[in-house]
Coordinates of N, CA and C in Angstrom, one line a residue:
X53 N 104.7 103.6 71.5 CA 104.6 102.4 72.0 C 104.8 101.6 72.9
X54 N 104.4 100.9 74.1 CA 105.5 100.4 75.3 C 105.5 98.7 74.6
X55 N 107.1 98.5 74.8 CA 107.4 97.1 74.0 C 108.2 96.3 75.5
X56 N 107.7 95.3 75.4 CA 108.5 94.3 76.6 C 109.8 94.4 76.2
X57 N 111.0 94.1 77.1 CA 112.1 94.2 77.2 C 112.2 92.7 77.1
X58 N 113.5 92.2 75.9 CA 113.3 90.9 75.5 C 113.8 89.9 76.9
X59 N 113.5 88.9 76.7 CA 113.7 87.6 78.0 C 115.2 87.4 77.7
X60 N 116.4 87.7 78.6 CA 117.6 87.4 78.4 C 118.1 85.6 78.1
X61 N 118.8 85.4 77.5 CA 119.1 84.3 77.3 C 118.9 83.4 78.6
X62 N 118.8 82.1 78.7 CA 118.4 81.1 79.8 C 117.6 81.5 80.2
X63 N 116.6 82.2 80.3 CA 115.3 82.9 81.1 C 114.4 82.5 80.3
X64 N 113.1 82.1 81.1 CA 111.9 82.0 80.3 C 110.6 82.8 81.0
X65 N 109.9 83.5 80.1 CA 109.0 84.1 80.7 C 107.5 83.2 80.8
X66 N 107.2 83.3 81.8 CA 105.8 82.5 82.4 C 105.1 83.8 83.6
X67 N 103.7 83.7 82.8 CA 102.8 84.5 83.6 C 102.3 83.9 84.9
X68 N 102.4 84.4 86.0 CA 102.3 83.9 87.3 C 100.6 83.9 87.6
X69 N 100.1 85.3 87.1 CA 98.6 85.6 87.2 C 97.9 86.1 86.3
X70 N 96.1 86.2 86.2 CA 95.9 86.9 85.2 C 94.9 87.9 86.4
X71 N 94.0 88.7 85.7 CA 92.7 89.4 86.1 C 93.7 90.1 87.7
X72 N 94.7 90.7 87.5 CA 95.2 91.8 88.4 C 94.8 93.1 88.2
X73 N 94.6 94.1 88.9 CA 94.1 95.6 88.5 C 95.4 96.7 88.9
X74 N 96.2 97.2 87.9 CA 96.9 97.8 88.1 C 97.8 97.5 89.0
X75 N 98.5 96.4 89.2 CA 99.4 96.0 90.1 C 100.6 97.3 90.2
X76 N 101.4 97.3 91.2 CA 102.0 98.4 91.6 C 103.3 98.0 92.2
X77 N 103.3 96.6 92.9 CA 104.5 96.3 93.2 C 104.0 94.6 94.0
X78 N 105.3 93.6 93.9 CA 105.1 92.5 94.3 C 106.5 92.0 95.2
X79 N 106.0 91.2 96.5 CA 107.2 90.7 97.4 C 106.4 89.0 97.4
X80 N 107.8 88.5 97.9 CA 107.6 86.8 98.0 C 107.6 86.9 99.4
X81 N 107.1 86.3 99.8 CA 107.0 85.8 101.5 C 107.9 85.1 101.7
X82 N 108.2 84.9 102.8 CA 109.2 83.8 103.2 C 108.8 82.9 103.1
X83 N 107.2 82.5 103.5 CA 107.0 81.0 103.2 C 106.8 80.6 101.2
X84 N 107.4 81.3 100.6 CA 107.1 81.2 99.2 C 105.4 81.7 98.5
X85 N 105.1 82.4 99.3 CA 103.4 83.1 98.5 C 103.8 84.2 97.9
X86 N 103.3 84.8 96.7 CA 104.0 86.1 96.4 C 102.4 86.7 96.7
X87 N 103.1 88.2 97.3 CA 102.1 89.1 97.4 C 102.1 89.9 96.5
X88 N 101.0 90.7 96.0 CA 101.3 91.8 94.7 C 100.0 92.6 95.1
X89 N 100.4 94.0 95.3 CA 99.6 94.8 95.3 C 99.1 95.8 94.1
X90 N 97.8 96.3 94.0 CA 96.8 96.8 93.0 C 96.7 98.4 93.7
X91 N 97.0 99.0 92.7 CA 97.1 100.6 93.0 C 95.7 100.7 94.1
X92 N 94.4 100.3 93.4 CA 93.2 100.9 94.0 C 93.2 100.6 95.7
X93 N 94.3 99.7 96.2 CA 94.1 99.3 97.8 C 94.2 98.0 97.7
X94 N 94.2 96.7 97.0 CA 93.9 95.4 97.4 C 95.4 94.8 97.2
X95 N 95.6 94.0 98.5 CA 96.7 93.3 98.3 C 96.1 91.6 98.4
X96 N 97.2 91.3 97.3 CA 96.7 89.6 96.6 C 97.7 88.6 96.7
X97 N 97.1 87.5 96.6 CA 97.9 86.6 96.9 C 98.1 85.5 95.9
X98 N 99.0 85.0 95.5 CA 99.2 83.9 94.8 C 99.8 82.7 95.0
X99 N 99.1 82.0 95.2 CA 99.5 81.1 96.3 C 99.1 79.2 95.3
X100 N 100.7 78.3 95.6 CA 100.4 77.1 94.6 C 100.2 77.5 93.1
X101 N 100.8 78.8 92.7 CA 100.5 78.9 91.1 C 99.3 79.8 90.8
X102 N 98.3 79.9 91.8 CA 97.2 80.6 91.4 C 96.6 81.7 92.4
X103 N 96.0 82.9 92.2 CA 95.3 84.0 92.4 C 94.3 83.8 93.2
X104 N 94.7 83.8 94.6 CA 93.7 83.6 95.4 C 92.2 84.8 95.1
X105 N 90.8 83.9 95.6 CA 90.0 84.9 95.0 C 89.5 86.0 95.6
X106 N 90.2 85.8 97.4 CA 89.9 86.5 98.4 C 91.4 87.2 98.6
X107 N 90.9 88.7 98.5 CA 92.2 89.5 98.7 C 92.5 89.3 100.4
X108 N 93.9 89.5 100.3 CA 94.8 89.5 101.8 C 94.2 90.7 102.7
X109 N 93.9 91.9 101.9 CA 93.5 93.0 102.8 C 93.0 93.8 101.6
X110 N 92.4 94.9 101.8 CA 91.6 96.1 101.2 C 92.0 97.2 102.0
X111 N 93.0 97.9 101.6 CA 93.0 99.2 102.2 C 92.3 100.8 101.5
X112 N 92.3 101.4 102.2 CA 91.4 102.6 102.1 C 92.6 103.6 101.5
X113 N 92.5 103.7 99.9 CA 93.6 104.4 99.8 C 93.3 105.7 98.3
X114 N 94.0 106.4 98.3 CA 93.9 107.8 97.5 C 94.5 107.1 96.1
X115 N 93.9 106.6 94.9 CA 94.4 105.7 94.1 C 94.6 107.4 92.7
X116 N 94.7 108.5 92.8 CA 94.3 109.6 91.9 C 95.9 109.3 91.4
X117 N 96.0 109.3 90.1 CA 97.6 110.1 89.9 C 98.2 108.2 89.9
X118 N 99.4 108.7 90.4 CA 100.5 107.7 90.6 C 100.0 107.0 92.4
X119 N 99.1 108.0 93.0 CA 98.8 107.6 94.3 C 98.6 106.2 94.5
X120 N 97.7 105.5 96.0 CA 97.7 104.4 96.0 C 98.5 103.3 96.6
X121 N 98.2 102.1 96.3 CA 99.3 100.8 97.4 C 100.3 101.1 96.3
X122 N 101.7 101.4 97.1 CA 102.8 101.2 96.9 C 103.9 100.5 96.9
X123 N 103.7 100.0 98.8 CA 105.3 99.0 98.8 C 104.6 98.4 99.6
X124 N 105.2 97.3 100.0 CA 105.1 96.1 100.7 C 106.8 95.5 101.5
X125 N 106.6 95.1 102.6 CA 108.0 94.7 103.0 C 107.5 93.2 104.3
X126 N 108.4 92.1 104.1 CA 108.2 91.2 105.3 C 108.9 91.6 106.3
X127 N 108.7 91.6 107.5 CA 109.2 91.4 108.9 C 110.0 90.4 108.6
X128 N 111.2 90.4 109.2 CA 112.5 89.3 109.2 C 111.6 88.4 109.9
X129 N 111.4 88.5 110.9 CA 110.8 87.4 112.0 C 109.1 87.1 111.6
X130 N 108.9 87.5 110.5 CA 107.4 87.1 109.4 C 106.6 85.5 110.3
X131 N 108.1 84.4 110.4 CA 107.3 83.4 110.3 C 106.9 83.2 111.4
X132 N 107.2 84.1 112.8 CA 107.0 84.3 114.2 C 105.6 85.2 114.6
X133 N 105.9 86.2 113.9 CA 105.3 87.6 114.1 C 104.1 87.8 113.3
X134 N 104.3 87.1 112.4 CA 103.3 87.3 110.6 C 103.4 89.1 110.8
X135 N 104.1 89.7 110.6 CA 104.1 91.3 110.6 C 104.6 91.3 109.0
X136 N 103.8 92.4 108.2 CA 104.3 92.6 106.9 C 103.8 94.2 107.1
X137 N 104.5 95.2 106.2 CA 104.6 96.5 106.1 C 104.4 96.7 105.2
X138 N 103.3 97.6 105.0 CA 102.7 98.6 103.7 C 103.1 100.4 103.5
X139 N 103.4 100.4 102.5 CA 103.3 102.0 101.9 C 102.4 102.4 101.2
X140 N 101.5 103.0 101.5 CA 100.2 104.0 100.8 C 100.0 104.9 100.9
X141 N 99.6 105.6 100.2 CA 98.8 107.0 100.4 C 97.6 106.7 101.0
X142 N 97.1 107.7 101.8 CA 95.6 107.3 102.7 C 95.0 108.5 102.7
X143 N 93.7 108.8 102.0 CA 92.8 109.6 101.4 C 92.4 110.7 103.1
X144 N 92.6 110.2 104.2 CA 91.8 110.8 105.1 C 92.8 110.5 106.2
X145 N 92.9 111.9 107.5 CA 92.2 113.0 107.6 C 92.1 113.8 106.7
X146 N 93.6 113.9 105.9 CA 94.1 114.4 104.8 C 94.9 113.8 103.9
X147 N 95.1 114.0 102.5 CA 96.2 113.2 101.5 C 97.1 113.2 102.3
X148 N 97.9 111.7 102.5 CA 99.1 111.5 103.3 C 100.0 109.7 102.9
X149 N 101.1 110.3 103.0 CA 101.6 109.2 103.0 C 101.5 108.5 103.9
X150 N 101.7 107.0 104.1 CA 101.5 106.7 105.4 C 102.3 105.0 105.1
X151 N 103.0 104.5 106.5 CA 103.8 103.6 106.2 C 102.9 102.8 107.8
X152 N 102.5 101.5 107.4 CA 102.2 100.7 108.2 C 102.3 99.4 108.6
X153 N 101.9 98.8 109.4 CA 102.3 97.3 109.8 C 101.1 96.5 109.9
X154 N 100.8 95.6 109.0 CA 99.8 94.6 109.5 C 100.2 93.1 109.8
X155 N 99.2 92.6 110.4 CA 99.3 91.1 110.7 C 98.6 90.2 110.4
X156 N 98.9 89.5 109.7 CA 98.8 87.8 109.0 C 97.9 86.9 109.4
X157 N 96.9 86.7 109.3 CA 95.7 85.1 109.7 C 95.8 84.3 108.5
X158 N 97.1 83.0 108.2 CA 97.3 82.7 107.0 C 97.3 83.8 105.6
X159 N 96.0 83.4 105.2 CA 95.9 84.5 103.6 C 95.0 85.4 103.7
X160 N 94.6 86.2 105.1 CA 94.3 87.4 105.2 C 94.7 88.1 106.2
X161 N 94.4 89.1 106.4 CA 94.9 89.7 107.2 C 94.3 89.7 108.6
X162 N 94.4 89.9 109.8 CA 93.8 90.0 111.0 C 93.0 91.1 111.0
X163 N 92.1 91.1 110.9 CA 90.7 92.4 111.1 C 91.2 93.4 112.4
X164 N 91.4 94.9 111.6 CA 91.8 95.8 112.8 C 93.3 95.8 113.4
X165 N 94.1 95.1 112.6 CA 95.4 94.8 113.2 C 95.9 95.9 112.5
X166 N 96.0 97.1 111.6 CA 96.5 97.8 111.1 C 97.7 98.6 112.6
X167 N 98.5 99.1 112.3 CA 99.3 100.3 113.0 C 100.0 100.8 112.2
X168 N 99.8 102.4 112.3 CA 100.6 103.3 111.6 C 101.4 103.4 112.1
X169 N 102.9 103.2 111.6 CA 104.1 103.8 111.8 C 104.5 104.9 111.9
X170 N 104.1 105.5 110.5 CA 105.0 107.2 110.3 C 103.9 107.4 109.2
X171 N 103.4 108.7 109.0 CA 102.8 109.7 107.7 C 103.2 110.9 108.0
X172 N 103.0 111.5 106.5 CA 103.9 112.9 105.8 C 102.4 113.5 105.4
X173 N 102.9 114.2 104.5 CA 101.6 114.7 103.5 C 102.1 114.9 102.4
X174 N 101.4 115.2 101.6 CA 101.7 115.1 100.3 C 101.0 116.1 99.6
X175 N 100.1 117.4 100.1 CA 99.6 118.3 99.6 C 98.7 118.0 98.6
X176 N 99.5 118.3 97.2 CA 98.4 118.6 95.9 C 99.3 117.8 94.9
X177 N 100.3 117.1 95.3 CA 100.9 116.0 94.2 C 100.2 115.1 94.1
X178 N 100.4 114.3 92.7 CA 99.6 112.9 92.4 C 100.8 112.3 91.6
X179 N 102.0 112.7 91.6 CA 103.5 112.1 91.7 C 104.3 112.2 92.2
X180 N 105.8 111.3 91.7 CA 106.7 111.8 92.7 C 106.5 111.4 93.8
X181 N 106.2 110.3 94.2 CA 105.4 109.9 95.4 C 106.4 108.7 96.5
X182 N 107.3 108.2 95.6 CA 108.0 107.2 96.2 C 106.9 105.9 96.4
X183 N 107.3 105.1 97.4 CA 106.8 103.8 97.8 C 107.4 102.4 97.7
X184 N 109.0 102.8 97.8 CA 109.4 101.7 98.0 C 109.9 101.0 99.2
X185 N 109.2 100.1 99.7 CA 109.9 99.6 101.0 C 110.1 98.6 101.1
X186 N 112.0 98.3 102.0 CA 112.4 97.2 102.3 C 112.6 97.1 103.6
X187 N 113.2 95.8 103.9 CA 113.9 95.7 105.2 C 115.2 95.3 104.8
X188 N 116.3 96.3 105.3 CA 117.5 95.8 104.9 C 118.2 94.8 106.3
X189 N 119.5 94.8 105.6 CA 120.7 93.6 106.3 C 120.7 94.0 107.8
X190 N 120.1 95.0 108.5 CA 120.5 95.4 109.5 C 119.4 95.5 110.0
X191 N 117.9 94.8 109.7 CA 116.6 94.4 110.1 C 115.8 95.7 110.4
X192 N 116.5 96.9 109.6 CA 115.5 98.2 109.8 C 114.6 98.2 108.6
X193 N 113.7 99.0 108.8 CA 112.8 99.3 107.6 C 113.4 100.4 106.7
X194 N 113.5 100.4 105.4 CA 113.6 101.8 104.6 C 112.8 102.0 103.8
X195 N 112.3 103.0 103.2 CA 111.5 103.7 102.9 C 111.4 104.7 101.9
X196 N 111.3 104.9 100.6 CA 111.5 105.6 99.5 C 110.4 106.8 99.5
X197 N 110.5 107.9 99.7 CA 109.6 109.0 100.0 C 109.8 109.8 98.5
X198 N 109.0 110.0 97.6 CA 108.9 110.3 96.7 C 109.2 111.9 96.8
X199 N 110.0 113.1 95.9 CA 110.0 114.5 96.1 C 108.8 115.3 96.3
X200 N 107.4 114.8 96.0 CA 106.2 115.4 96.5 C 106.2 116.3 94.9
X201 N 106.5 115.9 93.5 CA 106.7 117.0 92.3 C 107.4 118.2 92.9
X202 N 108.3 118.4 94.1 CA 109.2 119.2 94.1 C 110.8 118.7 93.7
X203 N 111.2 118.9 93.0 CA 112.8 118.4 93.0 C 113.6 119.2 94.3
X204 N 113.6 120.1 94.5 CA 114.3 120.7 95.5 C 113.8 120.3 96.7
X205 N 112.9 119.7 97.1 CA 112.4 119.2 98.3 C 113.7 118.0 98.9
X206 N 113.7 117.1 97.7 CA 115.3 116.4 97.8 C 116.4 117.0 98.2
X207 N 116.4 117.9 98.1 CA 118.0 118.8 98.7 C 117.6 119.6 99.9
X208 N 116.5 119.2 100.6 CA 116.2 120.2 101.7 C 115.8 119.0 102.8
X209 N 116.7 119.5 104.2 CA 116.6 118.3 105.2 C 115.5 119.4 106.0
X210 N 114.8 120.3 105.2 CA 113.3 120.5 106.0 C 112.2 120.0 106.0
X211 N 112.4 118.8 105.2 CA 111.4 117.8 104.7 C 111.2 116.4 104.5
X212 N 110.6 115.6 104.4 CA 110.8 113.8 104.0 C 110.7 114.4 103.0
X213 N 110.5 114.9 102.3 CA 110.0 114.2 100.6 C 111.4 114.3 100.0
X214 N 111.6 113.1 99.1 CA 112.8 112.7 98.4 C 113.8 112.2 99.1
X215 N 113.4 111.6 100.2 CA 114.5 111.0 101.0 C 114.1 109.4 100.9
X216 N 115.2 108.6 101.7 CA 115.1 107.5 101.8 C 115.1 107.3 103.7
X217 N 113.7 107.1 104.0 CA 113.4 106.9 105.5 C 114.4 105.6 106.3
X218 N 114.5 106.0 107.3 CA 115.3 104.6 107.8 C 114.5 104.3 109.0
X219 N 113.8 103.6 109.5 CA 113.2 103.4 110.7 C 113.3 102.1 111.3
X220 N 113.1 102.1 112.5 CA 112.8 100.7 113.5 C 111.4 99.9 113.1
X221 N 111.6 98.7 112.9 CA 110.2 98.4 112.6 C 109.3 98.6 113.1
X222 N 109.1 99.2 114.7 CA 108.1 99.7 115.7 C 107.7 101.2 114.6
X223 N 108.3 101.8 114.0 CA 107.9 102.9 113.6 C 109.3 104.2 114.2
X224 N 109.5 103.8 115.2 CA 110.7 104.7 116.0 C 111.8 105.2 114.7
X225 N 112.4 106.0 115.4 CA 113.8 106.3 114.6 C 115.1 105.8 115.1
X226 N 115.7 105.1 114.4 CA 116.8 104.3 115.0 C 118.3 105.5 115.7
X227 N 118.7 105.0 117.0 CA 119.5 106.0 117.3 C 120.6 106.1 116.7
X228 N 121.1 105.1 115.9 CA 122.2 105.6 114.8 C 122.1 105.9 113.6
X229 N 120.5 106.7 113.3 CA 120.5 107.6 112.2 C 121.5 108.7 111.8
X230 N 121.8 108.6 110.8 CA 122.9 110.1 110.5 C 122.0 111.2 110.6

């Protein structure tokens, strides 16, 4: 049986929203809005204490097993360029992990603004797909790519599975990567 972790002394447990379906990640935008990812591909926003009825975006994802919409990060210059990054499992043209940049227009995505920065393949794995996405103190994008249900992938330099990728925010590889 699942049990919630006890709330540490000095903290209070408060529900931010209800009605979310299989949330996978949460990130607070620089302006204070809370972005929540749903496994099936919707990006939802909690604003001023309320879950907005209209999703920020709905991406076409493969949500089989542990697949789906898995990671989100905001560009360091989000207030100016309105860029955010997502990590998800795309179903077409073949099942693959994908890192994309989206552009916000207020509480919704700019239609057609998705720019695919990087993608790979996941073959038949339905778990161990990674998905954590962060912008580091160096301004670079860091993406955790799972081992694709093959533990030896993490030890192999011949593939991207089981690695943390370091990318420029335009998807190129930084010149100073090891």
